[in-house]
Coordinates of C-alpha atoms and ligand atoms in Angstrom, one line a residue:
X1 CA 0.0 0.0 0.0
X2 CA 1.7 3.3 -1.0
X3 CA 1.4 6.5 1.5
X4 CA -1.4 8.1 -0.6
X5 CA -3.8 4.8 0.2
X6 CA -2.7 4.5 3.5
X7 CA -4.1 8.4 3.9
X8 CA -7.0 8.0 2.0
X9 CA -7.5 4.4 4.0
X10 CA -7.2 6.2 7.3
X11 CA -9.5 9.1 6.4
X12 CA -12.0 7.0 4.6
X13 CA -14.4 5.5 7.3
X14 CA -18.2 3.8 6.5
X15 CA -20.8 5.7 6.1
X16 CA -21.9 5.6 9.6
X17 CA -18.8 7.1 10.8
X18 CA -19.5 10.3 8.4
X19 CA -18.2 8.9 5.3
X20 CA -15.5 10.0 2.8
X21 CA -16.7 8.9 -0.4
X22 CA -13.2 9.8 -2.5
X23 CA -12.6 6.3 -3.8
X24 CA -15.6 4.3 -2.5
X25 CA -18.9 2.9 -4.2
X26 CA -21.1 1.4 -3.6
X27 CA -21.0 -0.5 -7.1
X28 CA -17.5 -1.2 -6.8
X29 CA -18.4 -5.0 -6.7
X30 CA -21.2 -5.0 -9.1
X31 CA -19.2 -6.4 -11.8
X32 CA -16.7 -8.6 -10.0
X33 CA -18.6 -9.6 -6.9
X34 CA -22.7 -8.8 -7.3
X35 CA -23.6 -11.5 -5.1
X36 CA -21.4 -10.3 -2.2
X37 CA -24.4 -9.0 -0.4
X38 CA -26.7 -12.0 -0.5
X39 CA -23.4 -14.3 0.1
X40 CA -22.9 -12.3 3.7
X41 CA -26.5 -11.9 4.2
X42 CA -27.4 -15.9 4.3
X43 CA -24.4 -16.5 6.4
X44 CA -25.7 -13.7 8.9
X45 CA -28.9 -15.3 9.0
X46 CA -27.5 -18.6 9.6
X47 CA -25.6 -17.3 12.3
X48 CA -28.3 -15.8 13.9
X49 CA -30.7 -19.1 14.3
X50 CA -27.8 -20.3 17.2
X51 CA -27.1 -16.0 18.0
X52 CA -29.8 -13.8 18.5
X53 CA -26.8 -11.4 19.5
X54 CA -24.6 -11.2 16.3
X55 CA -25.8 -8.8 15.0
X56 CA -24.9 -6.9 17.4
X57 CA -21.8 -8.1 17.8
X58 CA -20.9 -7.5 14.6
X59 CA -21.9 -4.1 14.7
X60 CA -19.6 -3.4 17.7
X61 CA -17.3 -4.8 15.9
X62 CA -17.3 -2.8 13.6
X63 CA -17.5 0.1 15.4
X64 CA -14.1 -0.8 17.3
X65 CA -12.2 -1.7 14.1
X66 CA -13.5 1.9 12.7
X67 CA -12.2 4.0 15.6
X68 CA -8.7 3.2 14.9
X69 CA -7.3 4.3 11.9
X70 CA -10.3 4.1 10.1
X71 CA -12.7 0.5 8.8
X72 CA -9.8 -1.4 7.9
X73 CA -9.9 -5.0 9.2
X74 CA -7.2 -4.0 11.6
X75 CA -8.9 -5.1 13.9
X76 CA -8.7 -9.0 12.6
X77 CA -5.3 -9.3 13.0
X78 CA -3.6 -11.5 15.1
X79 CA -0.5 -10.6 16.7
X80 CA 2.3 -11.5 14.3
X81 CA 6.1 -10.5 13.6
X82 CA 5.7 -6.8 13.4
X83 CA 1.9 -6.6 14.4
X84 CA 0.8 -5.9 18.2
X85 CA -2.7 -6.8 17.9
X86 CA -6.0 -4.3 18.7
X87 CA -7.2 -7.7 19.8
X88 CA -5.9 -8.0 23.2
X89 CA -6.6 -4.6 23.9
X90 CA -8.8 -4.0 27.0
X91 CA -11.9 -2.2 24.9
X92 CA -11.6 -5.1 22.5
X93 CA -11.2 -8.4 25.0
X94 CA -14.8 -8.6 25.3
X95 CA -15.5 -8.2 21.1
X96 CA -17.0 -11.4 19.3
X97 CA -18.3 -12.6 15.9
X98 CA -14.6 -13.1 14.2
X99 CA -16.1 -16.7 13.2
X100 CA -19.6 -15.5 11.5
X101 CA -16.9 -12.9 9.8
X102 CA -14.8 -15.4 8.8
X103 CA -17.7 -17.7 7.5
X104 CA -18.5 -14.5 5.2
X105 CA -14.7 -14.1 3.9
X106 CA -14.6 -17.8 2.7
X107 CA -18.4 -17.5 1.4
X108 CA -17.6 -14.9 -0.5
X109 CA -14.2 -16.1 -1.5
X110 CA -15.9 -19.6 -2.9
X111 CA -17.7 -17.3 -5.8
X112 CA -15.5 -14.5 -6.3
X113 CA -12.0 -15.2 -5.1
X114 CA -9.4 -12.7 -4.2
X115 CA -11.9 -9.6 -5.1
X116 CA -13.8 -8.4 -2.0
X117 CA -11.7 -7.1 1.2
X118 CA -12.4 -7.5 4.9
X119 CA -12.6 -4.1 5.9
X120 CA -16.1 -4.4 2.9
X121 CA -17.2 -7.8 4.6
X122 CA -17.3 -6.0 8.2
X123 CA -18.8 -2.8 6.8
X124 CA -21.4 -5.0 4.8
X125 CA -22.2 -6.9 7.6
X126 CA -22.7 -4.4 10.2
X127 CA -24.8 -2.9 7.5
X128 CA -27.0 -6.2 7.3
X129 CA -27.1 -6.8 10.9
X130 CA -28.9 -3.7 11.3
X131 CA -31.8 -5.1 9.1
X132 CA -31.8 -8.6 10.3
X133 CA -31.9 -6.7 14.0
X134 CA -35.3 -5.1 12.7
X135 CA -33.8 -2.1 11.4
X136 CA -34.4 -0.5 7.9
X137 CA -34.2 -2.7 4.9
X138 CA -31.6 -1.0 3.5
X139 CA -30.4 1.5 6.3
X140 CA -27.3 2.6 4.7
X141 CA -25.7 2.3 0.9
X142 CA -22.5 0.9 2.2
X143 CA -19.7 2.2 0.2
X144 CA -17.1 -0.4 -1.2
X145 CA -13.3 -0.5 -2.1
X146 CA -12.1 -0.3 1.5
X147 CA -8.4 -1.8 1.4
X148 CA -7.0 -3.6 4.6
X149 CA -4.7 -2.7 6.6
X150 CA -1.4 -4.6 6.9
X151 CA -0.9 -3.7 10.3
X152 CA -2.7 -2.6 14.0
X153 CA -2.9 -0.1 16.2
X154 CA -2.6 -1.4 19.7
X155 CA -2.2 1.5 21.9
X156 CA -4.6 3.6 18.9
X157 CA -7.4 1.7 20.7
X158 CA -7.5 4.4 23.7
X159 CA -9.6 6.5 21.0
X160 CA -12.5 3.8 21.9
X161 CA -14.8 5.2 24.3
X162 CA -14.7 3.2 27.7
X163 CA -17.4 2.7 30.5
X164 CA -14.9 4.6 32.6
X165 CA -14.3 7.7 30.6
X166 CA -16.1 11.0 31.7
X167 CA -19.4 12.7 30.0
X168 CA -16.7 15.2 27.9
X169 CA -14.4 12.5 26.7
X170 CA -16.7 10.1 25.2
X171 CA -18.2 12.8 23.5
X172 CA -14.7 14.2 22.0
X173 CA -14.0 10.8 21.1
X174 CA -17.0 10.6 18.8
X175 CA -16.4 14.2 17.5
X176 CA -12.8 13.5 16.7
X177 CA -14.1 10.7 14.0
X178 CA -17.2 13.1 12.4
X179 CA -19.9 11.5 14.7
X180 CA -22.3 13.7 16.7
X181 CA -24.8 13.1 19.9
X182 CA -27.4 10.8 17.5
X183 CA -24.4 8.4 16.3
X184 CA -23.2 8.5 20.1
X185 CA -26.1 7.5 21.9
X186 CA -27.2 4.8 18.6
X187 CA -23.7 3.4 18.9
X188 CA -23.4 3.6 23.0
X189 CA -27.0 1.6 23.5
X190 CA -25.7 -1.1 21.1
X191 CA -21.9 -0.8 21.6
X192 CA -19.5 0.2 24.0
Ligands
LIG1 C1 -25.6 -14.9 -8.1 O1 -26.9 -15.1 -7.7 C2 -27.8 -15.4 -8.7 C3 -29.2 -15.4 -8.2 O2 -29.3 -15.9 -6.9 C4 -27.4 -16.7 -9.3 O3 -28.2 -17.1 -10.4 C5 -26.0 -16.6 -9.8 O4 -25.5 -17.8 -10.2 C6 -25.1 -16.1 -8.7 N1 -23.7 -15.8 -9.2 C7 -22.6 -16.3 -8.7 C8 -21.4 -15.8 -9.3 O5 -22.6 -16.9 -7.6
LIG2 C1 -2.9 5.0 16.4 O1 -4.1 5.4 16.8 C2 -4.1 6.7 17.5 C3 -5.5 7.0 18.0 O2 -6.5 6.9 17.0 C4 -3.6 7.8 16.5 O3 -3.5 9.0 17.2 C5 -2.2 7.3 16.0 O4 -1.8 8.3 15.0 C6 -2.3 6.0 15.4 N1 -0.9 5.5 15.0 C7 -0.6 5.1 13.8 C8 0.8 4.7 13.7 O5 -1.4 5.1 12.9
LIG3 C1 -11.3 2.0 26.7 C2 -10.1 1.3 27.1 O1 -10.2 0.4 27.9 N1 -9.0 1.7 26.5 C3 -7.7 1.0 26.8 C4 -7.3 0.4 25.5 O2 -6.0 -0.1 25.5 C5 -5.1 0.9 25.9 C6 -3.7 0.2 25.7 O3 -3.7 -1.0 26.5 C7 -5.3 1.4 27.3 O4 -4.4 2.4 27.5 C8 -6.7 2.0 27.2 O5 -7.1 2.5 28.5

C-alpha cells in the first residue's frame, strides 16, 4: 500500500462514521462480486438461528475496528512478527463474531476469489445486521473499495470510548471521527 492509500485508507471510514466517499462505491463490486451482499446476508442469517446477538456483535465490531485508523480490518489481526494486535486490547477483549466474519470471507471467497476485502465484509455486515436486527431494509448504501490494513494499532485503541471515561471524553471521542450526539447514543446503547 503506498502512502497516498494509507491516507485516503485512514480518512476514509463507512458511512456511519461520516463517510468519505473519495474512492468508495457502492457498485464497486457490481461487476466482480454482485452476489457479495446475498453471500454475507445468508451466512448472517444462519448465524443468527444459534445468535440472536450477532448482529450486534458484529456491529460493535465494527464500530471498534473503525475508531482506529479508520474500517480497515485491523482489527482481525492477530499478533504477528511486526503486528501488536488491537485484539488483546482492554476495549476489544470482550468483542465477538470473528467466526460469523470469517464464515462470510470464505463465502464470498468460494464465488469471487481474491476480489472483496475484509474491511467491505465487516462494513457489509454491520450494514445487514442492522436489518436482520429489525432495522431499515436497506439502512445505509455501504460504500465499497475499502483496502485492509497490513498492520494494528494497539495503543490507537485508547480513542474507543470506555465505560470509565467522563461525560466530555466520550463525546470528544466521537467528534474527533465526524460523529455527533445521534451516532453516540445509537452506537453507546448497542456498543460500548
Ligand atoms: C448470483 O446469484 C444469482 C441469483 O441468486 C445466481 O443465479 C448466480 O449464479 C449467482 N452468481 C454467482 C457468481 O454466484
Ligand atoms: C494509532 O491510533 C491513534 C489513536 O487513534 C492515533 O492517534 C495514531 O496516530 C495511530 N498511530 C498510527 C501509527 O497510525
Ligand atoms: C477504553 C479502554 O479500555 N482503553 C484502553 C485500550 O487499551 C489501551 C492500551 O492498552 C489502554 O491504555 C486504554 O485504557
Amino acid at each position: 500500500m503506498n502512502s497516498i492509500q494509507y491516507i485516503a485508507l485512514a480518512l476514509c471510514t463507512v458511512s456511519i462514521f461520516g463517510g468519505c466517499n473519495a474512492q468508495l462505491s457502492a457498485t464497486f463490486y457490481d461487476s466482480t462480486c454482485p452476489n457479495v451482499s446475498s453471500v454475507a446476508r445468508g451466512i448472517l442469517v444462519q448465524a443468527r438461528q444459534t445468535d440472536v446477538r450477532i448482529g450486534a456483535k458484529i456491529i460493535r465490531l465494527h464500530f471498534h475496528d473503525c475508531m482506529v485508523n479508520g474500517c480497515d480490518a485491523s482489527l482481525l489481526l492477530d499478533d504477528a512478527e511486526g503486528i501488536d494486535s488491537e485484539k488483546d486490547e482492554p476495549p476489544n477483549t470482550t468483542i465477538d463474531g470473528y467466526s460469523v466474519l470469517d464464515d462470510i470471507k470464505t463465502a464470498v471467497e468460494n464465488v469471487c476469489p481474491g476480489v472483496v476485502s475484509c474491511a467491505d465484509i465487516v462494513a457489509l455486515a454491520a450494514q445487514i445486521s442492522v436489518s436482520l436486527d429489525g432495522g431499515p431494509t436497506n439502512p445505509w448504501e455501504v460504500q465499497f473499495g475499502r483496502r485492509d490494513s497490513t498492520t494494528a494499532n494497539s495503543t490507537g485503541t485508547i480513542a474507543i470510548p470506555s465505560p470509565f471515561d467522563d461525560f466530555a471524553t466520550v463525546r470528544r471521542k466521537f467528534t474527533d471521527v465526524g460523529l455527533d450526539a445521534t451516532d453516540m447514543v445509537a452506537l453507546s446503547g448497542n456498543c460500548i
